[in-house]
PDB file of C-alpha atoms in Angstrom:
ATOM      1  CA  UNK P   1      93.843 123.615  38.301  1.00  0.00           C
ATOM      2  CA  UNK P   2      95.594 122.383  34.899  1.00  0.00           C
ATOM      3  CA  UNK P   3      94.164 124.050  32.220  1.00  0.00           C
ATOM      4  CA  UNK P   4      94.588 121.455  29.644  1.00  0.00           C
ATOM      5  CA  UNK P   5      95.165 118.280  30.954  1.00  0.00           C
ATOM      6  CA  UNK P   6      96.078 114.866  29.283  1.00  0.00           C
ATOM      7  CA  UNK P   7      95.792 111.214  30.297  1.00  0.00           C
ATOM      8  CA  UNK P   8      97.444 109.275  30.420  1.00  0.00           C
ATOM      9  CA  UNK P   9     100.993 110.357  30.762  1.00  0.00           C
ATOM     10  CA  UNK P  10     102.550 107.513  29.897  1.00  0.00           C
ATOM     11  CA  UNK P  11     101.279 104.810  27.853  1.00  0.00           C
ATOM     12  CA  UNK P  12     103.342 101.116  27.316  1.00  0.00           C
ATOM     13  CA  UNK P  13     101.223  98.819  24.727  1.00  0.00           C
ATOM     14  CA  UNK P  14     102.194  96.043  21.959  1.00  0.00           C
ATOM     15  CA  UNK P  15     101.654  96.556  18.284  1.00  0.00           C
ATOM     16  CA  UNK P  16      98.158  95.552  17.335  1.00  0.00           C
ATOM     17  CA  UNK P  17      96.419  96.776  20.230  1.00  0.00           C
ATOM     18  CA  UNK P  18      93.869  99.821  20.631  1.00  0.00           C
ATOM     19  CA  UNK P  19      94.136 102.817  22.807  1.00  0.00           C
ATOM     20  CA  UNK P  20      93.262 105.834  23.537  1.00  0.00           C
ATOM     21  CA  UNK P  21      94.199 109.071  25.188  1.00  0.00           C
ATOM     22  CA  UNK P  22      91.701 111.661  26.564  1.00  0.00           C
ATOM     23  CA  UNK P  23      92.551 115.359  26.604  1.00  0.00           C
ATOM     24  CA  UNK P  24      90.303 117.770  28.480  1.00  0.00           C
ATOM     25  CA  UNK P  25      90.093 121.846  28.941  1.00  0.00           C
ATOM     26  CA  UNK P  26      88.899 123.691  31.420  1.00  0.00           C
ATOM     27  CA  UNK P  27      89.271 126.910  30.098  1.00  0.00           C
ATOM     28  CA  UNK P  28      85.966 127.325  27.634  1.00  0.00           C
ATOM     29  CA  UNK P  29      87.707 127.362  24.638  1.00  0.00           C
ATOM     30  CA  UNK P  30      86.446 126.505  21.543  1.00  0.00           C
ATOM     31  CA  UNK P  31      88.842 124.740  19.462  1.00  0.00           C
ATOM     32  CA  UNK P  32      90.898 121.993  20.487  1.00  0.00           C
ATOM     33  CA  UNK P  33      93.911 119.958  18.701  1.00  0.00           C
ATOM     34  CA  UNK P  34      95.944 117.355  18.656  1.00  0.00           C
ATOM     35  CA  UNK P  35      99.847 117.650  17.506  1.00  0.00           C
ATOM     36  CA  UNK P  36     102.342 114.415  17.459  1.00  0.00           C
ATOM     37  CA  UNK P  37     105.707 115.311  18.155  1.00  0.00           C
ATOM     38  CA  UNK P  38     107.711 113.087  15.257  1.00  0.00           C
ATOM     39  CA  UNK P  39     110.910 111.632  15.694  1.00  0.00           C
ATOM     40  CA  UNK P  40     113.029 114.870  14.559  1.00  0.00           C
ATOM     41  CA  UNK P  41     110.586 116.857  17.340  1.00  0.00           C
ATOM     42  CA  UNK P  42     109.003 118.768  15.433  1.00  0.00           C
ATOM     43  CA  UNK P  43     104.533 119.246  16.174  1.00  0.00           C
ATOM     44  CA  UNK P  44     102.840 117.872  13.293  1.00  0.00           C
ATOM     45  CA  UNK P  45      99.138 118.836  13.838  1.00  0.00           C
ATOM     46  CA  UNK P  46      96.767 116.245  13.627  1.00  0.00           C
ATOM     47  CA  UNK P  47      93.038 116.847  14.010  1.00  0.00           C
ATOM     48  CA  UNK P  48      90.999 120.151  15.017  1.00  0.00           C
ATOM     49  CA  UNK P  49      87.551 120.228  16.408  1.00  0.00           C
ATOM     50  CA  UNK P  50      85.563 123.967  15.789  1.00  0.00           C
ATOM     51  CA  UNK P  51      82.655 123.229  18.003  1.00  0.00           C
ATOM     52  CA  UNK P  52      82.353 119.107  18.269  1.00  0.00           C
ATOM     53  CA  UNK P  53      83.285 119.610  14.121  1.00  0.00           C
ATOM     54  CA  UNK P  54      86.465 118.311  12.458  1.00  0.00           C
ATOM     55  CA  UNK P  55      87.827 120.879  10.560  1.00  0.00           C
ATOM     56  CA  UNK P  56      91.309 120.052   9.914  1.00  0.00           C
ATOM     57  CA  UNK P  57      92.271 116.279   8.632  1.00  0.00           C
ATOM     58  CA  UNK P  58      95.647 116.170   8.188  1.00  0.00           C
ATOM     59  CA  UNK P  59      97.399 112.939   6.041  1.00  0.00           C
ATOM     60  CA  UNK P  60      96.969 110.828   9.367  1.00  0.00           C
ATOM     61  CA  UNK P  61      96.138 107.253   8.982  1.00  0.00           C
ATOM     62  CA  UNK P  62      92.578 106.097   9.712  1.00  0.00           C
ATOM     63  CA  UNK P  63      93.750 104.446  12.477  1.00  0.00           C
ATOM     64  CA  UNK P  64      93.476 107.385  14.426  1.00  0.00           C
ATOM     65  CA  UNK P  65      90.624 108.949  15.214  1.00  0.00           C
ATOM     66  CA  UNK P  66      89.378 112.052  17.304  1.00  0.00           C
ATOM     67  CA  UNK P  67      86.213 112.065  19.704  1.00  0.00           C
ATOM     68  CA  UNK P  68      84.345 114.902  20.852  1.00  0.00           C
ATOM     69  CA  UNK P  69      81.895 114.542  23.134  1.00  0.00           C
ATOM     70  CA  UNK P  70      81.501 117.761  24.159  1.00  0.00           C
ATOM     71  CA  UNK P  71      83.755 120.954  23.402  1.00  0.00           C
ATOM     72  CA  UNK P  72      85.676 120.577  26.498  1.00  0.00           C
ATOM     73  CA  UNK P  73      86.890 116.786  25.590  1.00  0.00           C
ATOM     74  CA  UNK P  74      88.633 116.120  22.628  1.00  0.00           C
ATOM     75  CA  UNK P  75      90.115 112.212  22.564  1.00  0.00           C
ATOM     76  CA  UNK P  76      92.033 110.535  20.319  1.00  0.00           C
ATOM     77  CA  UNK P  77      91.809 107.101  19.430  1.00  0.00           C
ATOM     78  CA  UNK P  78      94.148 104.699  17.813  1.00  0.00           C
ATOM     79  CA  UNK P  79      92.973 101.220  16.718  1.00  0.00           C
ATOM     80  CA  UNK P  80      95.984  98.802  15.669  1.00  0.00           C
ATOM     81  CA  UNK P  81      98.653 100.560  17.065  1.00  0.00           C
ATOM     82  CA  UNK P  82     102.217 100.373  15.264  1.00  0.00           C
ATOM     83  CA  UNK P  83     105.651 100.695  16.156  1.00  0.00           C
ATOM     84  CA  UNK P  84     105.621 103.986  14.329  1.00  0.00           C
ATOM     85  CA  UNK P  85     103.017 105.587  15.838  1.00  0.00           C
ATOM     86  CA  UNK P  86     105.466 105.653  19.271  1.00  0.00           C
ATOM     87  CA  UNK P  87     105.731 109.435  19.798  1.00  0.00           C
ATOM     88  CA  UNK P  88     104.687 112.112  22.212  1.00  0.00           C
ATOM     89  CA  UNK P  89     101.254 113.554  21.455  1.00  0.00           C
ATOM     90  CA  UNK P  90     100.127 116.638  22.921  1.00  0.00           C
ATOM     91  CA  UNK P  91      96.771 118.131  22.997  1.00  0.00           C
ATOM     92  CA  UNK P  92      96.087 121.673  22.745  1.00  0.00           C
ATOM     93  CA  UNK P  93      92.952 124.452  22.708  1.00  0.00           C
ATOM     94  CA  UNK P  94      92.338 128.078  22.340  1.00  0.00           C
ATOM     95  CA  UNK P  95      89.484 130.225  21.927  1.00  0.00           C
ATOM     96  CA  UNK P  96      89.475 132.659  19.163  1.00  0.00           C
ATOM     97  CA  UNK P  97      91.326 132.086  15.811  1.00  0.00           C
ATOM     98  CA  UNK P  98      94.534 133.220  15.541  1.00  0.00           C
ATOM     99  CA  UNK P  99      94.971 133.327  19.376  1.00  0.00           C
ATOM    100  CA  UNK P 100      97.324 131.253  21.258  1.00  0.00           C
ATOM    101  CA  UNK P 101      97.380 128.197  21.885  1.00  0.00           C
ATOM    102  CA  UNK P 102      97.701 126.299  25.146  1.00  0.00           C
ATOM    103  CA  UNK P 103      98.832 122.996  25.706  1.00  0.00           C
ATOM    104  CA  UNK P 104      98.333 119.858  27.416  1.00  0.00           C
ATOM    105  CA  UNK P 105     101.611 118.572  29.210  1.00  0.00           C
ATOM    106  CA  UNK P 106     102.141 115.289  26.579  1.00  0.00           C
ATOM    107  CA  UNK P 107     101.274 111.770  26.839  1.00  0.00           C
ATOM    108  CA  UNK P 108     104.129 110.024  25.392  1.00  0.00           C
ATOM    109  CA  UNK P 109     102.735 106.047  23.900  1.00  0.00           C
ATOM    110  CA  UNK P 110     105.428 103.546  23.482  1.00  0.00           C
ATOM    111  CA  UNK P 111     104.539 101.104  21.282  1.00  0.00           C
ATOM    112  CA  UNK P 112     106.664  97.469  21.349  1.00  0.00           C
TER     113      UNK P 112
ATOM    114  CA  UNK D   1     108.616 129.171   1.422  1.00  0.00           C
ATOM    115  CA  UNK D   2     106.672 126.259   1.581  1.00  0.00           C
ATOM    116  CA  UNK D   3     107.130 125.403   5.058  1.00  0.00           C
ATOM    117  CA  UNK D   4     107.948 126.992   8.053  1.00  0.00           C
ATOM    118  CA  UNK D   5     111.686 127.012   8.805  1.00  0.00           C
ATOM    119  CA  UNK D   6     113.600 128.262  11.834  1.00  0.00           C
ATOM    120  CA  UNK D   7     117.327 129.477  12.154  1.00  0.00           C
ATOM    121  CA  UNK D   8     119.635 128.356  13.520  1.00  0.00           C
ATOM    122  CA  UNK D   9     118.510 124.304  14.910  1.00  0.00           C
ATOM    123  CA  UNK D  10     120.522 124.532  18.214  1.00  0.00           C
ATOM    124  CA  UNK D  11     122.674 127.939  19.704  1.00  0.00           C
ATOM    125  CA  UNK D  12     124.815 128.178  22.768  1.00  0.00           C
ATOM    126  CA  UNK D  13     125.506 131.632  24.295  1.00  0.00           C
ATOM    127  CA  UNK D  14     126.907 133.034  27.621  1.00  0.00           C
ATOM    128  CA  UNK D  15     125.055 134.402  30.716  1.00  0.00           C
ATOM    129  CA  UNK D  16     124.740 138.029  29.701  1.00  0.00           C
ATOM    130  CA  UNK D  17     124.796 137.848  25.730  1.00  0.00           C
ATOM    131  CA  UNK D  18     122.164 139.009  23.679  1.00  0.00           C
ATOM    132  CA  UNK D  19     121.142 136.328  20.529  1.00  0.00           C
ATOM    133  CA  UNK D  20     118.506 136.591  18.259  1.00  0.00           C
ATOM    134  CA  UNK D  21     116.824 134.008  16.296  1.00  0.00           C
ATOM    135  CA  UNK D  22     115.122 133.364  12.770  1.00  0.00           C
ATOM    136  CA  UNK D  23     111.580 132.070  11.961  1.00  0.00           C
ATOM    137  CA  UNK D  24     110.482 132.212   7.867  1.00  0.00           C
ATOM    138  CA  UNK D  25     107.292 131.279   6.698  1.00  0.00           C
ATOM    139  CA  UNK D  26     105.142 131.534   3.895  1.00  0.00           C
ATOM    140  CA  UNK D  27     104.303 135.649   2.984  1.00  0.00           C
ATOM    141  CA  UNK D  28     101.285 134.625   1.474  1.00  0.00           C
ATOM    142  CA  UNK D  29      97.717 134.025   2.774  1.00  0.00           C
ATOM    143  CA  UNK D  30      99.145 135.308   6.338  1.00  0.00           C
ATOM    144  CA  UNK D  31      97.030 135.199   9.384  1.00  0.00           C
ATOM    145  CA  UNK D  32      99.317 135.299  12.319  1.00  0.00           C
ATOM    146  CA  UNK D  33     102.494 134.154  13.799  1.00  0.00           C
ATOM    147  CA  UNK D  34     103.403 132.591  17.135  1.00  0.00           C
ATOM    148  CA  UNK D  35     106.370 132.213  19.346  1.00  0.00           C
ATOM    149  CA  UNK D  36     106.396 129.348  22.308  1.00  0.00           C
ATOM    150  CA  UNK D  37     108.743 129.049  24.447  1.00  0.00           C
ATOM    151  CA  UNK D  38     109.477 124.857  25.344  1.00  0.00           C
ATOM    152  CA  UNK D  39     111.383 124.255  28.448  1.00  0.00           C
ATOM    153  CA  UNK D  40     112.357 120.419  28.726  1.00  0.00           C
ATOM    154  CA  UNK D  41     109.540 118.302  30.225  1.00  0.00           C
ATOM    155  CA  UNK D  42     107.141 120.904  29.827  1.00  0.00           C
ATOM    156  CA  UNK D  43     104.512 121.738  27.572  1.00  0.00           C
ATOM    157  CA  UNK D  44     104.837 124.832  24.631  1.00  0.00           C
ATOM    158  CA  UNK D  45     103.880 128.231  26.170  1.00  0.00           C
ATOM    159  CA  UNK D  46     103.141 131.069  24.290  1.00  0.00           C
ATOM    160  CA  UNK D  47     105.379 133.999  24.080  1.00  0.00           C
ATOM    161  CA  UNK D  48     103.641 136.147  21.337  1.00  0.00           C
ATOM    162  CA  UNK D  49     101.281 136.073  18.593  1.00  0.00           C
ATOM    163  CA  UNK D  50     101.543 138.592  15.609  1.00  0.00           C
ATOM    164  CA  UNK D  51      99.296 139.944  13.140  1.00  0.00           C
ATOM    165  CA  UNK D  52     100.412 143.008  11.703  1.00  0.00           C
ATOM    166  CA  UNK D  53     103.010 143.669   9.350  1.00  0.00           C
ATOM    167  CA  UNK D  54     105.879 145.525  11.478  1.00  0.00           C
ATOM    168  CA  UNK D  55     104.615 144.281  14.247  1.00  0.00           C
ATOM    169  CA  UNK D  56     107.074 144.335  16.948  1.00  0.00           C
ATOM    170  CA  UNK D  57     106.143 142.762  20.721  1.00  0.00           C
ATOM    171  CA  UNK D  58     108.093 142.935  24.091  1.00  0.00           C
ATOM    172  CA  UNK D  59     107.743 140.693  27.039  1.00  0.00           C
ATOM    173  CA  UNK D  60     110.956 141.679  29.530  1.00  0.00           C
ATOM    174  CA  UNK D  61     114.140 140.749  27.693  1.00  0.00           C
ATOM    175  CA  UNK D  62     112.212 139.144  24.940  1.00  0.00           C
ATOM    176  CA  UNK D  63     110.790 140.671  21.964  1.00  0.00           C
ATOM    177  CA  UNK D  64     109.953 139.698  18.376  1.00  0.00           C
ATOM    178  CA  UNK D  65     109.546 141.852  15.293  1.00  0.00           C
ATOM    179  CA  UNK D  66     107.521 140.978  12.046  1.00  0.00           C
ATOM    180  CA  UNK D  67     107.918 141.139   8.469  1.00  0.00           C
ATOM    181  CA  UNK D  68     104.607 139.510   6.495  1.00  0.00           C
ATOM    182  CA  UNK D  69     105.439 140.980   3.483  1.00  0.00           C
ATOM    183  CA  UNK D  70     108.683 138.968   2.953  1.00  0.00           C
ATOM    184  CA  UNK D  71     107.750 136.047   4.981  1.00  0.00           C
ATOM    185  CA  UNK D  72     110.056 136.575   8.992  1.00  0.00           C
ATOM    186  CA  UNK D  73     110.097 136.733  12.312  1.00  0.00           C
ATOM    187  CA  UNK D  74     112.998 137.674  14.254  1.00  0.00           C
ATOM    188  CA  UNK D  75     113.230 136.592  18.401  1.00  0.00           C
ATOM    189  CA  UNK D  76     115.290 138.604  20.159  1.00  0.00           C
ATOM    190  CA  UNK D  77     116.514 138.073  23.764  1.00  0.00           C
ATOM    191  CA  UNK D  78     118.940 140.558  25.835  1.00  0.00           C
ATOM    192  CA  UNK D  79     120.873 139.644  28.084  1.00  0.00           C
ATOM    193  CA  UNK D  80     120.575 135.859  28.286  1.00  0.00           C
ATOM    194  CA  UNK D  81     120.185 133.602  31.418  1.00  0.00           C
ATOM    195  CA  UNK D  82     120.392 130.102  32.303  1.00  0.00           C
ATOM    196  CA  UNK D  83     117.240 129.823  33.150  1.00  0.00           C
ATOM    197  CA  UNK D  84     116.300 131.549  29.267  1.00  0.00           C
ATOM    198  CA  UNK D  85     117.462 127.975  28.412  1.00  0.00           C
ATOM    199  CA  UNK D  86     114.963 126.038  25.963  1.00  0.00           C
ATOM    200  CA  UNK D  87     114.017 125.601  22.474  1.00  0.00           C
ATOM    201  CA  UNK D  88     111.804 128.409  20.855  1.00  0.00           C
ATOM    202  CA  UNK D  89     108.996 127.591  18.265  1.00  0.00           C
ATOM    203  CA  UNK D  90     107.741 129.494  15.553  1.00  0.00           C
ATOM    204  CA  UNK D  91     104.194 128.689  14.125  1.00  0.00           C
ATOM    205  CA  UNK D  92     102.578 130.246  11.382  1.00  0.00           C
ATOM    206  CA  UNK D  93      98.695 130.467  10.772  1.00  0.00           C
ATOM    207  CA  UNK D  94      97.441 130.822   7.485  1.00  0.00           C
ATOM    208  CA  UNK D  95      93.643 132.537   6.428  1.00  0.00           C
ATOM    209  CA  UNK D  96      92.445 128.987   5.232  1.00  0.00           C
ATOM    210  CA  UNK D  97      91.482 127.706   8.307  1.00  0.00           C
ATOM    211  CA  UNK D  98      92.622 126.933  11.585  1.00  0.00           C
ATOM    212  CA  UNK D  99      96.129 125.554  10.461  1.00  0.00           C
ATOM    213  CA  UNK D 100      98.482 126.393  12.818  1.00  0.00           C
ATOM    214  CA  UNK D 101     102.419 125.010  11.376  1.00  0.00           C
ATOM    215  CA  UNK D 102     105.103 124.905  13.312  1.00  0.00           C
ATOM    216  CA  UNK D 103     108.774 125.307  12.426  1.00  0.00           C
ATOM    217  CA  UNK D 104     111.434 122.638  14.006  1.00  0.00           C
ATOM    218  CA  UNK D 105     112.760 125.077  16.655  1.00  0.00           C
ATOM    219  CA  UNK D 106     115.620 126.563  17.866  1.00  0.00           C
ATOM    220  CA  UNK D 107     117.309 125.022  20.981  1.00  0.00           C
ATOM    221  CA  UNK D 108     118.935 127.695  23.332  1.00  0.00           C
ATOM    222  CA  UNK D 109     121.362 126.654  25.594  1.00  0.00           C
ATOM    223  CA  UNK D 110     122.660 129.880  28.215  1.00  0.00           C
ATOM    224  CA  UNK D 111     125.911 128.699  29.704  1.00  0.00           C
ATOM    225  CA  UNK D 112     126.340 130.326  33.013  1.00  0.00           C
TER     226      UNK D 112
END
């Protein structure tokens, strides 16, 4: 069973629209991320939920927005989707701070 | 160090050399530092994570050594194979929070 699993994989959409991507963990862990991997590939965290509670807010435009509807879901939304937002975005969780991370396999959005 | 920086971007070795590899990050408000290990099409897996100040971690022909007080890790790999072929990530935590920064990578390419 994938520990960390993504969907979708692969995501084609025009500018303007809204999407989102779910991320799930079935390990028990506690905290849960999302990272965007920019055009230079680095990971650029994004959001962290402690617990269903945002703790980290990086300078990400309010067009994107995390959901946690329980601590093993952690989804990220994007309303009015632009060319730059086209990257690979992985999810991610672990359980005690400082501890490793594991990570989702990356749902790469194309946006034309 | 404001950021955390890894040395050099991209290396190419033979089957059977040893290379080693350089992560810096900020000395101060240290909480722990990771190494991943990013084969192409795959997701980040951990290698280590380090907390103490000469720290040093082995996993087969891999280890890592750590230096808090002046701010870097050194990756180490004996030996290299083709199939030791990926890029290596660095990722410092800090004591603020759950921030978790990764450096840009090093991309190891093992010619056979």
């Amino acid at each position: 069973d994938t520990a960390v699993s993504q969907t979708p994989k692969y995501l084609v959409t025009q500018m303007g629209n809204d999407k989102s991507i779910k991320c799930e963990q079935n390990l028990g862990h506690d905290t849960m991320y999302w990272y965007k991997q920019d055009s230079k590939k680095f990971l650029k965290i994004m959001f962290s939920y402690n617990n269903k509670e945002l703790i980290i807010n990086e300078t990400v435009p309010n067009r994107f927005s995390p959901k946690s509807p329980d601590k093993a879901h952690l989804n990220l939304h994007i309303n009015s989707l632009e060319l730059g937002d086209s990257a690979v975005y992985f999810c991610a969780s672990r359980m005690l701070a400082g501890g490793e991370l594991f990570f989702g396999e990356g749902s790469r959005l194309t946006v034309l | 160090i404001l950021n955390v920086e890894q040395s050099p971007q991209s290396l190419h070795v033979q089957e059977g050399d040893s290379t080693n590899f350089t992560c810096s990050f900020p000395s101060s408000n240290f909480y722990a530092l990771h190494w991943y290990r990013w084969e192409t099409a795959k997701s980040p897996e951990a290698l280590f994570v380090m907390t103490l100040n000469g720290d040093e971690k082995k996993k087969g022909r891999i280890s890592a050594t750590l230096n808090t007080k002046e701010g870097y890790s050194y990756l180490y790999i004996k030996g290299s194979q083709p199939e030791d072929s990926a890029t290596y990530l660095c990722a410092h935590h800090n004591n603020a929070g759950n921030m978790l920064t990764f450096g840009g990578g090093t991309r190891l390419m093992v010619k056979p």
